[in-house]
Coordinates of C-alpha atoms in Angstrom, one line a residue:
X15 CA -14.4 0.7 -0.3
X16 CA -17.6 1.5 -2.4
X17 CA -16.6 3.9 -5.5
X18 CA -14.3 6.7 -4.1
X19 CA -14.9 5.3 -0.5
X20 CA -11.0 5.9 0.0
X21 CA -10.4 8.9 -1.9
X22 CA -13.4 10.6 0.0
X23 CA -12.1 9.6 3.5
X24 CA -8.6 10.8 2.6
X25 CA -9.3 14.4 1.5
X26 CA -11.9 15.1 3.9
X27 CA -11.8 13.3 7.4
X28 CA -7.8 13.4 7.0
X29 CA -7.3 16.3 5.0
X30 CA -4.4 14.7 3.2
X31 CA -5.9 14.1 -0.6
X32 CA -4.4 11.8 -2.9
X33 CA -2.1 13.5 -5.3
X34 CA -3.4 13.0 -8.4
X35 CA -6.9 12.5 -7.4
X36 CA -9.3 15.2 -9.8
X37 CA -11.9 15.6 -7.7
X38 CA -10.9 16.0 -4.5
X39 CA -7.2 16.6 -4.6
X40 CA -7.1 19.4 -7.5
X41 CA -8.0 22.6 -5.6
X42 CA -5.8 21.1 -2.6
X43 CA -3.1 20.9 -4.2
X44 CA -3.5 24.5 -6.4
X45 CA -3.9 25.8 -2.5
X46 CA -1.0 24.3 -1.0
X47 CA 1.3 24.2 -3.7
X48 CA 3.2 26.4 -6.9
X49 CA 4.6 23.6 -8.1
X50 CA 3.6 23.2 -12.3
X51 CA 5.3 19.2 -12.2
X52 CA 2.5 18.6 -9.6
X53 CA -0.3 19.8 -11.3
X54 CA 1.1 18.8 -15.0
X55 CA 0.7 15.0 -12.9
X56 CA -2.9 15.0 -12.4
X57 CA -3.4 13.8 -16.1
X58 CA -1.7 10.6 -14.9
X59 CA -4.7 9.6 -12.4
X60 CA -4.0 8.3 -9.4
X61 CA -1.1 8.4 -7.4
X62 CA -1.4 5.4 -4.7
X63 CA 1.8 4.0 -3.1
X64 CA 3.0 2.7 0.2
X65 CA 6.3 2.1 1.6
X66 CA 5.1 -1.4 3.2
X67 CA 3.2 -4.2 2.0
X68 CA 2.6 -7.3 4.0
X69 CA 0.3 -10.2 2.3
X70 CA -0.1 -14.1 3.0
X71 CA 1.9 -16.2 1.4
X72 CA -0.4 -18.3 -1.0
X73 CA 1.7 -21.4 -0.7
X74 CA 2.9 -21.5 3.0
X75 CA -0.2 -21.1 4.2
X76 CA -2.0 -24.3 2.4
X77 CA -1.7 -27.5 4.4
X78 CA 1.3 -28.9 2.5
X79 CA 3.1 -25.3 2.4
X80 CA 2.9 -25.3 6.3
X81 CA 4.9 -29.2 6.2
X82 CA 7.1 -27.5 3.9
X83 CA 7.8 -24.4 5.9
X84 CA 7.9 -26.3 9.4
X85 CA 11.0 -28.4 7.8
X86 CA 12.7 -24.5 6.8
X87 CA 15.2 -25.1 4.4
X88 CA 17.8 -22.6 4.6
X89 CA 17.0 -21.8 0.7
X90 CA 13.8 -20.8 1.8
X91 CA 14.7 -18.3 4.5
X92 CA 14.7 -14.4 3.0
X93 CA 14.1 -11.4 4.0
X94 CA 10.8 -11.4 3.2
X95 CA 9.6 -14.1 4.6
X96 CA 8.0 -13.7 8.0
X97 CA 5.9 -16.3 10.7
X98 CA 3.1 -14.1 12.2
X99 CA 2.0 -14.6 15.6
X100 CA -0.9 -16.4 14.8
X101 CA 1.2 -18.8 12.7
X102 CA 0.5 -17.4 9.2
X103 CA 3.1 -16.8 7.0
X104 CA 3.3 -13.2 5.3
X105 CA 5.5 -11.4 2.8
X106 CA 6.5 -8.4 3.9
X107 CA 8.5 -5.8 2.2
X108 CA 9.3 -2.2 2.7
X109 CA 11.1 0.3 1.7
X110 CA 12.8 3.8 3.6
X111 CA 11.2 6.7 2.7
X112 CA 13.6 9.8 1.9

């Protein structure tokens, strides 16, 4: 998004701020929390992770990639290599959360 689009949204149509955000996570987190380690973070900046990421694949998804992945060599098969339904093919890799 534009600027702090994402922060913005976050704190105040979901009321979940981004730890470690200073504007609009600080006072949320003083609130909510007694915790020192969380507010001794903030002079880190942001705190943005996910527990899933899925992204194309930026050679199986050129025209030669696609011969090369319709021919699957058993060396190529991970994990983390997925078809989608609409014939893309996606890296995708995640994580349990505690």
């Amino acid at each position: 998004g534009r600027y702090h689009q994402l922060r913005r949204q976050m704190a105040l149509l979901y009321r979940t701020p981004i730890i470690g955000d200073p504007k609009y996570a600080k006072d949320f987190v003083r609130r909510t929390y007694s915790n020192e380690t969380i507010m001794d973070r903030y002079h880190r900046g942001l705190m943005l992770c996910s527990n899933e990421i899925v992204i194309q694949h930026p050679f199986f998804n050129t025209p030669m990639g696609k011969k090369v992945w319709r021919n699957k060599d058993q060396s190529l098969l991970s994990s983390f290599l997925y078809e989608e339904e609409d014939g893309s093919i996606v890296v995708k890799a995640t994580i349990e959360l505690p």
